[in-house]
Structure formats: C-alpha cells, structure tokens
Tab-separated table of C-alpha atoms in Angstrom:
chain	number	residue	atom	x	y	z
A	1	MET	CA	21.812	-25.346	75.784
A	2	THR	CA	22.404	-22.038	77.225
A	3	GLU	CA	21.963	-19.255	74.689
A	4	ARG	CA	25.111	-17.177	74.013
A	5	ASP	CA	23.607	-13.772	74.388
A	6	LEU	CA	26.233	-11.680	76.009
A	7	VAL	CA	29.302	-9.702	74.989
A	8	ILE	CA	32.362	-9.210	77.230
A	9	SER	CA	33.647	-5.772	76.514
A	10	ALA	CA	37.031	-4.674	78.166
A	11	ASP	CA	38.261	-1.273	78.076
A	12	PHE	CA	42.012	-0.870	78.997
A	13	GLY	CA	43.035	2.623	80.305
A	14	THR	CA	46.088	4.043	81.727
A	15	SER	CA	45.187	2.938	85.267
A	16	GLY	CA	42.827	0.001	84.967
A	17	VAL	CA	40.551	-2.181	82.833
A	18	LYS	CA	36.744	-1.648	82.856
A	19	ILE	CA	34.974	-4.727	81.878
A	20	GLY	CA	31.375	-4.733	81.058
A	21	ILE	CA	28.901	-7.552	80.367
A	22	VAL	CA	26.554	-6.244	77.585
A	23	ASP	CA	23.284	-7.524	76.474
A	24	HIS	CA	21.404	-7.330	72.997
A	25	SER	CA	20.015	-3.796	73.778
A	26	LEU	CA	23.616	-2.621	74.371
A	27	LYS	CA	23.013	-2.157	78.090
A	28	LEU	CA	25.476	-3.088	80.852
A	29	ILE	CA	24.043	-5.697	82.989
A	30	SER	CA	27.198	-6.056	85.080
A	31	ARG	CA	30.646	-4.437	85.325
A	32	ALA	CA	33.995	-4.644	87.074
A	33	THR	CA	37.037	-2.666	87.304
A	34	ALA	CA	40.672	-3.924	87.995
A	35	THR	CA	43.477	-1.622	88.507
A	36	TYR	CA	47.071	-2.026	87.503
A	37	PRO	CA	50.373	-0.021	88.249
A	38	LEU	CA	52.032	2.729	86.246
A	39	SER	CA	55.643	3.264	86.615
A	40	LEU	CA	56.645	6.889	86.428
A	41	ALA	CA	60.372	8.077	86.710
A	42	LYS	CA	62.277	11.106	85.757
A	43	GLY	CA	63.206	11.622	82.218
A	44	GLY	CA	59.620	11.188	80.975
A	45	ILE	CA	59.458	7.434	81.707
A	46	ALA	CA	56.100	5.798	81.911
A	47	GLU	CA	55.881	2.128	81.702
A	48	GLN	CA	53.626	-0.716	82.427
A	49	ALA	CA	54.096	-4.431	82.368
A	50	PRO	CA	51.784	-6.236	79.909
A	51	ASP	CA	51.203	-9.186	82.022
A	52	ASP	CA	49.524	-6.775	84.630
A	53	TRP	CA	46.812	-5.986	81.935
A	54	TRP	CA	46.121	-9.741	81.477
A	55	ALA	CA	46.070	-10.477	85.209
A	56	ALA	CA	43.547	-7.508	85.651
A	57	LEU	CA	41.361	-8.780	82.963
A	58	ALA	CA	41.379	-12.184	84.627
A	59	ARG	CA	40.626	-10.823	88.051
A	60	GLY	CA	37.631	-8.672	86.787
A	61	LEU	CA	36.186	-11.690	84.923
A	62	SER	CA	36.482	-13.765	88.137
A	63	ASP	CA	34.450	-11.178	90.053
A	64	LEU	CA	31.954	-10.958	87.157
A	65	ARG	CA	31.427	-14.742	87.279
A	66	HIS	CA	30.202	-14.356	90.783
A	67	GLU	CA	27.463	-12.109	89.701
A	68	ILE	CA	26.686	-14.022	86.589
A	69	PRO	CA	27.449	-17.771	87.361
A	70	ASN	CA	26.741	-19.004	83.918
A	71	LEU	CA	28.850	-16.199	82.215
A	72	MET	CA	31.038	-18.893	80.580
A	73	GLU	CA	28.041	-20.444	78.754
A	74	ARG	CA	26.442	-17.233	77.721
A	75	THR	CA	29.615	-15.436	76.437
A	76	GLY	CA	29.263	-14.925	72.622
A	77	ALA	CA	32.191	-12.752	71.861
A	78	LEU	CA	35.160	-10.809	73.466
A	79	VAL	CA	36.148	-7.440	72.393
A	80	MET	CA	38.830	-5.123	73.649
A	81	SER	CA	39.590	-1.300	73.332
A	82	THR	CA	42.756	0.105	74.824
A	83	GLN	CA	45.067	2.986	75.191
A	84	LEU	CA	47.078	4.022	72.132
A	85	CYS	CA	50.588	4.699	71.142
A	86	GLY	CA	52.101	1.926	73.567
A	87	VAL	CA	55.255	0.007	72.374
A	88	ILE	CA	55.810	-3.539	73.442
A	89	CYS	CA	58.891	-5.425	72.304
A	90	ALA	CA	57.849	-9.046	71.878
A	91	ASP	CA	59.732	-12.093	70.746
A	92	GLU	CA	58.478	-14.723	68.322
A	93	THR	CA	56.105	-16.184	70.984
A	94	GLY	CA	54.690	-12.803	71.868
A	95	HIS	CA	56.596	-12.669	75.271
A	96	ALA	CA	57.176	-8.992	76.200
A	97	LEU	CA	60.995	-8.433	76.407
A	98	ARG	CA	60.685	-5.343	78.593
A	99	PRO	CA	57.859	-3.192	80.060
A	100	CYS	CA	55.688	-1.272	77.647
A	101	LEU	CA	56.582	2.267	76.858
A	102	THR	CA	53.132	3.750	77.387
A	103	TRP	CA	51.437	6.617	75.468
A	104	LEU	CA	52.593	8.905	78.298
A	105	ASP	CA	56.240	7.904	77.835
A	106	LYS	CA	58.303	11.067	76.687
A	107	ARG	CA	61.768	9.775	76.896
A	108	ALA	CA	62.204	9.628	73.291
A	109	ALA	CA	61.383	13.270	72.705
A	110	PRO	CA	64.961	14.311	71.650
A	111	ILE	CA	64.884	11.445	69.088
A	112	GLY	CA	61.617	12.540	67.873
A	113	ARG	CA	62.712	16.061	67.139
A	114	ALA	CA	65.895	14.692	65.449
A	115	LEU	CA	63.717	12.369	63.277
A	116	THR	CA	61.259	15.152	62.142
A	117	GLY	CA	63.553	18.214	62.245
A	118	GLY	CA	66.067	19.688	59.889
A	119	PHE	CA	66.676	22.418	57.504
A	120	PRO	CA	64.510	23.932	55.781
A	121	GLU	CA	61.938	23.878	58.552
A	122	VAL	CA	58.413	24.874	59.128
A	123	HIS	CA	56.527	24.392	62.359
A	124	GLY	CA	59.577	22.407	63.611
A	125	TYR	CA	59.533	19.797	60.824
A	126	GLN	CA	62.038	19.450	57.980
A	127	VAL	CA	59.939	20.573	54.992
A	128	PHE	CA	60.606	17.579	52.597
A	129	LYS	CA	60.086	14.983	55.202
A	130	LEU	CA	56.873	16.699	56.345
A	131	ALA	CA	55.604	16.674	52.775
A	132	ARG	CA	56.186	13.023	52.400
A	133	TRP	CA	54.439	12.121	55.690
A	134	LEU	CA	51.609	14.482	54.964
A	135	ARG	CA	50.932	12.976	51.502
A	136	ILE	CA	51.072	9.429	52.495
A	137	ALA	CA	49.990	9.339	56.219
A	138	ASN	CA	48.072	12.669	56.600
A	139	GLY	CA	50.309	13.633	59.480
A	140	ALA	CA	53.627	13.105	60.959
A	141	PRO	CA	55.236	11.877	64.261
A	142	ALA	CA	54.797	14.183	67.257
A	143	LYS	CA	57.808	16.158	68.314
A	144	ASN	CA	57.191	15.224	71.997
A	145	GLY	CA	58.279	11.606	71.457
A	146	MET	CA	55.038	10.248	72.503
A	147	ASP	CA	54.316	8.576	69.161
A	148	PRO	CA	55.638	4.951	68.578
A	149	THR	CA	57.994	6.161	65.886
A	150	ALA	CA	60.523	7.764	68.238
A	151	LYS	CA	60.090	5.063	70.731
A	152	PHE	CA	61.083	2.426	68.045
A	153	LEU	CA	64.156	4.243	67.580
A	154	TRP	CA	64.710	4.887	71.291
A	155	ILE	CA	64.779	1.125	71.548
A	156	ALA	CA	67.162	0.724	68.917
A	157	GLN	CA	69.634	3.278	70.015
A	158	ASN	CA	69.512	2.667	73.846
A	159	GLU	CA	68.634	-0.981	74.187
A	160	PRO	CA	70.163	-2.586	70.936
A	161	GLU	CA	69.934	-6.101	72.425
A	162	ILE	CA	66.266	-5.748	72.991
A	163	TYR	CA	65.807	-4.353	69.610
A	164	ALA	CA	67.701	-7.243	68.097
A	165	ARG	CA	65.544	-9.803	69.801
A	166	THR	CA	62.276	-8.024	68.905
A	167	ARG	CA	60.255	-9.902	66.449
A	168	TRP	CA	57.157	-7.756	66.783
A	169	PHE	CA	56.479	-4.309	67.814
A	170	LEU	CA	53.010	-4.185	69.292
A	171	ASP	CA	50.578	-1.760	70.705
A	172	VAL	CA	48.590	-2.506	73.937
A	173	LYS	CA	45.537	-3.961	72.235
A	174	ASP	CA	47.937	-5.884	69.711
A	175	TRP	CA	49.618	-7.795	72.702
A	176	LEU	CA	46.368	-8.484	74.469
A	177	VAL	CA	44.655	-9.943	71.250
A	178	HIS	CA	47.723	-12.036	70.762
A	179	ARG	CA	47.653	-13.230	74.362
A	180	ALA	CA	44.048	-14.273	73.822
A	181	THR	CA	44.217	-15.935	70.395
A	182	GLY	CA	47.807	-16.441	69.429
A	183	ARG	CA	47.631	-14.304	66.304
A	184	PHE	CA	49.618	-11.044	65.798
A	185	THR	CA	47.477	-8.272	64.503
A	186	THR	CA	47.087	-4.544	64.971
A	187	SER	CA	44.417	-1.959	64.033
A	188	ALA	CA	44.531	0.959	61.684
A	189	GLU	CA	44.668	3.714	64.159
A	190	SER	CA	47.687	2.068	65.840
A	191	ALA	CA	49.304	1.584	62.454
A	192	ASN	CA	48.398	5.172	61.448
A	193	LEU	CA	50.084	6.610	64.652
A	194	SER	CA	53.275	4.689	64.047
A	195	TRP	CA	53.624	6.866	61.101
A	196	LEU	CA	54.526	3.857	59.071
A	197	MET	CA	51.080	3.408	57.282
A	198	ASP	CA	49.762	4.704	53.983
A	199	THR	CA	46.292	6.163	54.865
A	200	ARG	CA	45.326	7.379	51.336
A	201	PRO	CA	41.814	5.861	50.422
A	202	GLY	CA	42.277	2.711	48.639
A	203	ARG	CA	45.961	2.335	49.471
A	204	GLU	CA	45.662	1.615	53.162
A	205	GLY	CA	48.367	-0.614	54.558
A	206	TRP	CA	52.021	-0.522	55.612
A	207	SER	CA	54.141	1.916	53.660
A	208	GLN	CA	57.693	0.878	52.649
A	209	THR	CA	58.464	4.540	51.675
A	210	LEU	CA	57.735	5.639	55.454
A	211	ALA	CA	59.440	2.590	56.841
A	212	ASN	CA	62.696	3.603	54.900
A	213	LEU	CA	62.272	7.120	56.003
A	214	VAL	CA	62.252	6.064	59.669
A	215	GLY	CA	64.670	3.119	59.458
A	216	ILE	CA	62.185	0.423	60.816
A	217	PRO	CA	61.835	-2.814	58.944
A	218	LEU	CA	58.077	-3.650	58.145
A	219	GLU	CA	58.779	-7.308	59.078
A	220	LYS	CA	58.512	-6.133	62.728
A	221	MET	CA	54.874	-4.806	62.306
A	222	PRO	CA	51.859	-7.024	62.585
A	223	GLU	CA	48.896	-7.536	60.193
A	224	ILE	CA	46.384	-4.748	60.127
A	225	VAL	CA	42.899	-6.192	60.701
A	226	ASP	CA	39.446	-4.449	60.934
A	227	ALA	CA	38.076	-3.803	64.326
A	228	ALA	CA	34.945	-5.851	63.683
A	229	GLU	CA	36.872	-8.874	62.337
A	230	ILE	CA	36.851	-11.955	64.186
A	231	VAL	CA	40.807	-12.641	64.728
A	232	GLY	CA	40.136	-15.854	66.207
A	233	THR	CA	38.942	-17.911	69.188
A	234	LEU	CA	40.575	-18.058	72.730
A	235	THR	CA	43.612	-20.485	73.028
A	236	PRO	CA	43.040	-23.263	75.556
A	237	GLN	CA	45.495	-21.445	77.934
A	238	ALA	CA	43.751	-18.055	77.479
A	239	ALA	CA	40.377	-19.635	78.097
A	240	ALA	CA	41.534	-21.490	81.297
A	241	GLU	CA	42.945	-18.269	82.637
A	242	LEU	CA	39.800	-16.090	81.842
A	243	GLY	CA	37.359	-18.928	82.826
A	244	LEU	CA	35.781	-18.782	79.520
A	245	ARG	CA	35.098	-21.401	76.758
A	246	ALA	CA	37.846	-21.977	74.244
A	247	ASP	CA	35.487	-21.285	71.233
A	248	VAL	CA	34.613	-17.711	72.183
A	249	PRO	CA	35.318	-15.469	69.204
A	250	VAL	CA	37.755	-12.632	69.665
A	251	LEU	CA	37.457	-9.487	67.602
A	252	GLY	CA	40.156	-7.270	66.240
A	253	GLY	CA	39.102	-4.412	68.528
A	254	ALA	CA	39.791	-0.709	68.559
A	255	SER	CA	41.600	2.026	70.447
A	256	ASP	CA	39.922	3.907	73.151
A	257	VAL	CA	39.438	6.808	70.921
A	258	THR	CA	37.617	4.843	68.238
A	259	ALA	CA	35.526	3.026	70.986
A	260	ALA	CA	34.691	6.235	72.829
A	261	ALA	CA	33.501	7.745	69.510
A	262	LEU	CA	31.275	4.783	68.846
A	263	GLY	CA	30.161	4.884	72.646
A	264	SER	CA	29.223	8.477	72.234
A	265	GLY	CA	26.726	7.824	69.702
A	266	GLU	CA	27.891	10.579	67.413
A	267	VAL	CA	28.755	8.755	64.373
A	268	SER	CA	27.284	11.021	61.607
A	269	ASN	CA	29.880	12.938	59.574
A	270	GLY	CA	31.122	16.240	61.228
A	271	ALA	CA	29.428	15.378	64.563
A	272	LEU	CA	31.875	16.047	67.558
A	273	HIS	CA	32.111	14.770	70.966
A	274	ILE	CA	34.361	15.277	73.864
A	275	SER	CA	36.044	12.528	75.960
A	276	ALA	CA	37.385	13.562	79.401
A	277	ALA	CA	39.263	11.186	81.514
A	278	THR	CA	43.033	11.247	82.393
A	279	SER	CA	43.607	13.181	79.139
A	280	ALA	CA	40.907	14.599	76.894
A	281	TRP	CA	40.144	14.902	73.333
A	282	ILE	CA	37.571	16.354	70.832
A	283	ALA	CA	36.825	13.884	68.168
A	284	GLY	CA	34.447	13.112	65.387
A	285	PHE	CA	33.987	10.986	62.269
A	286	MET	CA	34.724	12.865	58.970
A	287	PRO	CA	33.996	12.248	55.328
A	288	SER	CA	37.542	12.560	54.347
A	289	ARG	CA	40.963	13.177	55.608
A	290	LEU	CA	41.745	16.364	57.395
A	291	LEU	CA	44.948	17.961	58.746
A	292	SER	CA	46.142	20.975	60.558
A	293	VAL	CA	50.003	21.019	60.937
A	294	ALA	CA	49.863	24.422	62.670
A	295	HIS	CA	47.574	23.242	65.412
A	296	SER	CA	48.835	19.520	65.564
A	297	TYR	CA	45.434	17.730	64.851
A	298	ALA	CA	44.232	15.514	62.126
A	299	THR	CA	42.104	12.671	61.346
A	300	ILE	CA	43.567	9.323	61.991
A	301	THR	CA	42.354	6.173	60.108
A	302	SER	CA	39.983	4.523	62.521
A	303	ALA	CA	39.892	0.765	63.226
A	304	LEU	CA	36.523	0.427	61.751
A	305	ASN	CA	36.295	0.408	58.035
A	306	TYR	CA	39.306	2.820	57.694
A	307	ARG	CA	36.868	5.592	58.331
A	308	PRO	CA	38.620	9.064	59.117
A	309	LEU	CA	38.248	9.977	62.664
A	310	LEU	CA	39.295	13.570	63.708
A	311	ILE	CA	41.295	13.581	66.984
A	312	ALA	CA	42.345	16.805	68.797
A	313	SER	CA	43.976	15.489	71.940
A	314	GLN	CA	45.020	17.332	75.070
A	315	GLU	CA	47.326	15.812	77.620
A	316	ASN	CA	45.846	16.923	80.819
A	317	ALA	CA	42.158	16.778	81.986
A	318	GLY	CA	41.386	14.444	84.890
A	319	SER	CA	45.065	14.211	85.672
A	320	ALA	CA	45.192	17.944	86.063
A	321	LEU	CA	41.921	18.048	88.253
A	322	GLU	CA	43.142	15.455	90.447
A	323	TRP	CA	46.354	17.350	91.028
A	324	GLY	CA	44.644	20.460	91.754
A	325	VAL	CA	42.426	18.675	94.335
A	326	ARG	CA	45.451	17.092	95.947
A	327	ILE	CA	47.550	20.174	96.351
A	328	SER	CA	44.597	22.069	97.719
A	329	GLY	CA	44.111	19.450	100.403
A	330	GLY	CA	41.117	17.837	99.032
A	331	ARG	CA	40.281	14.135	98.775
A	332	VAL	CA	40.453	12.455	95.231
A	333	ASP	CA	37.514	10.050	95.428
A	334	GLY	CA	37.383	8.301	92.165
A	335	GLU	CA	37.637	9.269	88.320
A	336	ALA	CA	34.646	11.644	88.250
A	337	LEU	CA	36.010	13.363	91.361
A	338	ALA	CA	32.567	13.369	92.698
A	339	HIS	CA	32.869	15.548	95.752
A	340	ALA	CA	36.126	17.292	95.058
A	341	PHE	CA	34.418	20.405	93.380
A	342	ALA	CA	31.051	20.191	95.273
A	343	ASP	CA	31.984	23.016	97.726
A	344	MET	CA	34.511	25.299	95.961
A	345	GLY	CA	32.417	28.489	96.186
A	346	PRO	CA	31.213	30.788	93.479
A	347	PRO	CA	33.649	32.336	91.033
A	348	GLU	CA	35.391	35.419	92.152
A	349	ILE	CA	36.339	38.157	89.700
A	350	ASP	CA	40.115	37.984	90.587
A	351	ASP	CA	40.334	34.169	90.747
A	352	PRO	CA	43.738	32.956	89.451
A	353	TYR	CA	44.211	31.532	85.975
A	354	PHE	CA	45.471	28.063	85.316
A	355	LEU	CA	47.252	26.553	82.333
A	356	PRO	CA	47.005	22.795	82.889
A	357	TRP	CA	50.186	21.766	80.985
A	358	LEU	CA	51.399	19.477	83.775
A	359	ALA	CA	52.714	16.815	81.152
A	360	GLY	CA	53.173	19.098	78.082
A	361	GLU	CA	50.711	19.614	75.463
A	362	ARG	CA	49.632	18.248	72.002
A	363	VAL	CA	46.707	20.294	70.692
A	364	PRO	CA	46.711	23.118	69.427
A	365	VAL	CA	50.468	23.490	70.425
A	366	ASP	CA	52.644	20.254	70.327
A	367	ASN	CA	55.234	20.787	72.918
A	368	ASP	CA	56.318	18.255	75.559
A	369	ALA	CA	58.312	20.919	77.465
A	370	LEU	CA	55.348	23.079	78.444
A	371	ARG	CA	54.450	23.041	82.146
A	372	GLY	CA	51.467	24.133	84.188
A	373	VAL	CA	51.172	27.729	85.375
A	374	PHE	CA	48.957	29.417	87.824
A	375	HIS	CA	48.786	33.229	87.004
A	376	GLY	CA	47.423	35.927	89.383
A	377	LEU	CA	47.876	34.152	92.814
A	378	ALA	CA	47.418	36.320	95.728
A	379	LEU	CA	47.761	35.946	99.700
A	380	HIS	CA	43.912	35.821	99.855
A	381	HIS	CA	43.508	32.814	97.491
A	382	ASP	CA	42.464	29.707	99.460
A	383	ASP	CA	42.022	26.005	98.641
A	384	ARG	CA	38.727	26.561	97.095
A	385	ALA	CA	40.204	29.255	94.681
A	386	ILE	CA	42.859	26.797	93.600
A	387	ARG	CA	40.217	24.131	92.742
A	388	ARG	CA	38.001	26.803	90.991
A	389	ALA	CA	41.087	27.844	88.830
A	390	THR	CA	42.004	24.200	88.108
A	391	LEU	CA	38.456	23.237	86.846
A	392	GLU	CA	38.218	26.438	84.644
A	393	GLY	CA	41.704	26.056	83.364
A	394	VAL	CA	41.005	22.600	82.064
A	395	ALA	CA	37.788	23.666	80.540
A	396	LEU	CA	39.264	26.718	78.822
A	397	ASN	CA	42.225	24.580	77.507
A	398	LEU	CA	39.478	22.424	75.808
A	399	ARG	CA	37.812	25.591	74.613
A	400	TRP	CA	41.226	26.598	72.979
A	401	SER	CA	41.265	23.433	71.041
A	402	TYR	CA	37.574	23.583	70.211
A	403	SER	CA	37.896	27.090	68.601
A	404	LYS	CA	40.539	25.559	66.217
A	405	VAL	CA	38.753	22.347	65.308
A	406	CYS	CA	35.313	24.216	64.623
A	407	LYS	CA	36.927	26.095	61.891
A	408	GLU	CA	36.919	22.856	59.777
A	409	LYS	CA	34.036	22.996	57.146
A	410	PRO	CA	32.655	19.424	57.903
A	411	VAL	CA	32.475	20.117	61.731
A	412	LYS	CA	28.933	20.556	63.082
A	413	THR	CA	28.565	23.380	65.666
A	414	ASP	CA	24.850	23.348	66.419
A	415	GLY	CA	22.986	21.297	68.831
A	416	PRO	CA	24.202	19.663	71.971
A	417	ILE	CA	27.735	18.205	72.013
A	418	GLY	CA	28.124	14.720	73.437
A	419	MET	CA	30.600	14.169	76.352
A	420	VAL	CA	31.928	10.835	77.616
A	421	GLY	CA	34.646	9.725	79.944
A	422	GLY	CA	34.832	9.489	83.799
A	423	VAL	CA	35.403	13.163	84.280
A	424	SER	CA	32.397	14.010	82.383
A	425	ALA	CA	30.122	12.644	85.137
A	426	ASN	CA	31.292	15.493	87.348
A	427	PRO	CA	28.358	17.927	87.181
A	428	ALA	CA	30.626	20.918	87.985
A	429	PHE	CA	33.032	20.105	85.114
A	430	ALA	CA	30.225	19.355	82.710
A	431	GLN	CA	28.487	22.729	83.410
A	432	THR	CA	31.789	24.577	83.112
A	433	ILE	CA	32.315	23.023	79.705
A	434	ALA	CA	28.894	24.131	78.642
A	435	ASP	CA	29.497	27.650	79.802
A	436	ALA	CA	32.998	27.777	78.251
A	437	LEU	CA	31.824	26.595	74.821
A	438	ASN	CA	28.474	28.313	75.044
A	439	ARG	CA	26.928	25.099	73.901
A	440	GLU	CA	24.522	22.405	75.327
A	441	VAL	CA	26.453	19.485	76.666
A	442	ARG	CA	24.882	15.921	76.473
A	443	VAL	CA	26.557	13.387	78.919
A	444	GLY	CA	26.223	10.039	77.581
A	445	GLY	CA	27.707	6.786	78.718
A	446	SER	CA	30.044	8.606	80.895
A	447	ARG	CA	32.802	6.438	82.304
A	448	HIS	CA	31.547	3.432	80.304
A	449	ALA	CA	31.530	4.836	76.788
A	450	GLY	CA	34.599	2.953	75.773
A	451	VAL	CA	33.001	-0.357	76.967
A	452	LEU	CA	29.781	0.160	75.256
A	453	GLY	CA	31.538	1.492	71.941
A	454	ALA	CA	33.649	-1.619	71.902
A	455	ALA	CA	30.587	-3.698	72.394
A	456	THR	CA	29.130	-2.450	69.223
A	457	LEU	CA	31.946	-3.942	67.085
A	458	ALA	CA	30.416	-7.313	68.085
A	459	ALA	CA	26.776	-6.481	67.259
A	460	PRO	CA	26.864	-7.902	63.813
A	461	VAL	CA	28.535	-11.088	65.061
A	462	MET	CA	25.747	-11.373	67.710
A	463	GLY	CA	23.051	-10.641	65.245
A	464	TRP	CA	22.062	-7.529	67.206
A	465	ALA	CA	22.572	-4.942	64.336
A	466	GLU	CA	23.575	-5.000	60.722
A	467	THR	CA	26.688	-2.922	61.297
A	468	PRO	CA	28.561	-1.440	64.296
A	469	TRP	CA	27.396	2.030	63.061
A	470	LYS	CA	23.727	1.079	63.486
A	471	ALA	CA	24.351	-0.273	66.842
A	472	ALA	CA	26.152	2.906	67.938
A	473	GLU	CA	23.278	5.091	66.791
A	474	VAL	CA	21.244	3.470	69.472
A	475	LEU	CA	23.606	4.802	72.057
A	476	ARG	CA	23.138	8.367	70.975
A	477	ALA	CA	19.731	8.230	72.588
A	478	THR	CA	21.177	7.429	75.978
A	479	THR	CA	21.585	10.602	77.917
A	480	ASN	CA	22.494	10.619	81.584
A	481	ALA	CA	22.596	14.377	82.156
A	482	HIS	CA	22.080	17.422	80.106
A	483	TYR	CA	23.665	20.786	80.716
A	484	VAL	CA	22.462	24.326	79.254
A	485	PRO	CA	24.991	27.145	79.275
A	486	ASN	CA	24.479	29.835	81.910
A	487	PRO	CA	24.475	33.283	80.050
A	488	ALA	CA	25.969	35.151	82.911
A	489	ARG	CA	28.788	32.675	83.194
A	490	VAL	CA	29.322	32.380	79.578
A	491	GLU	CA	29.970	36.195	79.334
A	492	GLU	CA	32.365	36.097	82.277
A	493	LEU	CA	34.153	33.024	80.795
A	494	ASP	CA	34.461	34.880	77.503
A	495	ARG	CA	36.159	37.813	79.210
A	496	ARG	CA	38.452	35.354	81.206
A	497	ALA	CA	39.265	33.420	78.041
A	498	THR	CA	40.334	36.739	76.215
A	499	HIS	CA	42.637	37.613	79.143
A	500	LEU	CA	43.921	33.958	79.302
A	501	ALA	CA	44.864	34.015	75.729
A	502	LYS	CA	47.199	37.152	76.300
A	503	ILE	CA	48.788	35.210	79.294
A	504	ARG	CA	49.051	31.917	77.265
A	505	LYS	CA	50.658	33.829	74.376
A	506	HIS	CA	53.347	35.233	76.649
A	507	ILE	CA	54.166	31.875	78.420
A	508	LEU	CA	54.390	30.274	75.111
A	509	ARG	CA	57.190	32.588	73.939
A	510	SER	CA	59.244	31.486	76.962
A	511	TYR	CA	59.536	27.884	75.553
C-alpha cells in the first residue's frame, strides 16, 4: 500500500486559494493557485459566492494531481486556513442563502456605530457596553461595520426573509469545513471576532450575555473546535469532487492570521511578525490577553489552544501598492509586484507623502470613512515619484502601527522581525520596511506562509511533530531573504515620518 505521507494545505484569501502539498519536513513539494471573483459595489459592498471557493479548491487539486498522480493515495490530511470576518447565511443543509459578506464589506458601518455608540461615550463607544465587551471578550465590535456583529444585524434589518431562513451564521472556513465533512464548526478567532464569545481563560465559549447585548440567538452559531482537531472525514460527495479518498481526515483549521503566525515560525511569547498581502498586520503570540482601546488593537483568541494572538491590522498594503502602480501607468504583475518598483528612481527630498487609507483604516485609528491622500504633489512629480510615495506611505503606515504595539511590555523589539505574505517578496518593499522600522527584516515563507502554517496543524496527526508549535519552530529557520537597515535612509525616513505625523494629525481632524 502507498504510504499516506502528504498533507494538503489550502489557504483561502480574498482573491484566490493557494494550495500546497506538504511533506514531513514541512516543505512544499508542489503548489497551485486558483482564483475566484470578488464583487465590489457602491455602499461598501464586497461579496463572494461560497461555491466559487469550493470550485477553486477542486480546480487546484485537479492541477496538482497531474503533478502528483498518486496524490489520492498519499494524502493523509486536509487542512484549511481562510480569510476572517465573513458572514455566510446557511440553511439547515449548509446551503448559502446569499453571497458571503466578506471581511472587506462595510455596508453595515452605520449599524456598527449604532450598536456600540451612545451616551456616555469614550472613543466612540458607549461606556457601559464597552466595559461589558472588554471584560468578557477583550475587545468590542469595530465601528466600521467590518466585524460579523454588525453584518448579522444588517441581514436581520435589511433581508429579514434571509435572516429567518438562516439556521447557521458561518465564517469562510466554517462553510468550507462543512462542505468537506458535513459538520458545522467554527474556530475560536472567528467566534471571538463575532464578539459573542467569552475569551476569559477557563471560560472560553459562546457568551449568552453578549448574545443578549447584540440580539443574536446563539442557536445560530456553530460549535467551536480546536484548529488541530480532526472534525471528520470527507463526505463521499466531497471526496468525489476533490478527487480524494473519502477517509481523508479534515482538521478544524484556522484563520489566515493564525496560519501566518505559525508559518512565520515566530511562536515564542512576544515575538512579532508582519504579514503583508492585500492588507497587512503586525501580530504575535502573547502570554495573556492584551488590549488597546485607544489604538484599536488587541489579542484575539487564536484557533490553536485558545492562545492569545496580538493582531494590529491595517486595511491597505498590497491593495494600495497595486493601486499606486496602476494610476502611475505601471504593470501589476502578481502579488509581489515583482517589477513594479524595480525602476522608480532614488528618493527625492521633496517626494510627496502618501496616506494609504483607500479603504479606511483599523489600527491605530479605527475609521472606515478615512480615505487616501497624496500631500505635496507638484507639477514636476512623475510616475516614479508616485510609486516611491506609495511604497513609502504603506511602510510608514505600518511604522505608525508598530510604534504603538511596541509599547506593550511582552513585545520583543530586538533581533530581526519576521515578514511573510506575498508583498514581502518584493525587495524594494522589504528594504523600505527595514529602513522605516530601523530593524532587520527576515523574510520567511513569503507568499506561502499561510499554507505552511496551516500544515503545521496536521503535524501531530501525521506523526511529524509532537505539537503544531514544535512544527512551526522548524519554519523559523527558513529564511528566503534578509534585509539590514540603511543608516542614511533610516535617518531620512525618521525625518519624513515626523513631518507625516503632522500631516496625518491635520487630516484626521477633518473626519
């Protein structure tokens, strides 16, 4: 009999799924990518069809079977990581009653502000509601409507027939795991960010108190399972559609943020990493819950062992870079934007400043109404100046968030900081981050960190490691590129960051 020595790891992002075939040494022996559409419309609408995710997974696996003809016989487990904060309204059979409201969907912003606001108020939150959420959940719903909480209520208020037929509110991974196994489950980070979960140590689970506060029945929420738990095996239908054996175990899986954290290899308490893709975040596992109401970041309860994971998320990274390339007449050639910033010329002293808030912002200011700004444009600025400003603007926006997070006592600020995500593979971007933070940058799994991180969850099942944490430590030794700060550029970016802070403060007052 053929040994079952491979794991299929699928990482579902905003634009497509990356599928990796991973062996015992946590190396990708084959990979495929399959895309799916994102429907954008006025009013903050950003939707996807769940069936498109599943169809993309099937297409990708079909391609991989051509490279590994005995993939069916060799697959020992299937594990998935996905984008967070989606809302799928599913009936009793798991059928999606409408398209998914993705994490990027902001139509529920007015409802989110009404839910959290009121008198007396602090930072836009009604004091007594905020105190209850902070005590139980270590955070509160974002005012920009992007968290599932406001989306649940938007469905109830605007599509009451859909709401009445909804048996389950599912996140992206929840729907995919059900499609694979027939079981309705969710992970802790999805539950946490619905703001209906008690995240206090020893009390982790759905909170009736918070459900009453929001007005959502907990009967609509699925069971919370651990990321490394075997949820079930593939149903006969799912196995046939994916071209796999029906007895392949399917794990609970995790969000992209937990998977990226594992894939970065930075799993010790207080160690940070940066993930730069469509959006960007600074993250790291912590020994206990942390929270900053003023700057809109906190630890979430990760999918693995309920371990706190600090997340400081920014809405615009690769999306802003791609936009800057397009408007300056450049060519967008993949997630890493490999050639877009190769010939942008040296920085000039009067380069314009760029605030990359093209889709609002989360950290360290939570405001969905914020919009991007070029400041200091002049007639002599050309396409290369626009690209330089865009690249620098995204890096300095991350520095802004980093400056707040690094004040937390458990956070380690010495040694190289790990960076993953498709955009981190761009040398110009990675060097600018090193210069902006004045810290060495170690680029790890780059665009495949989510795939590799999710695969660590299957390591105990496959007998590769005692725990996913032990497996993830192996990935820390994987470095694709290393960037050392350039002292002259560090000094110049310090000066520009100081001036940008004054511009930013003035702009923020206008919102």
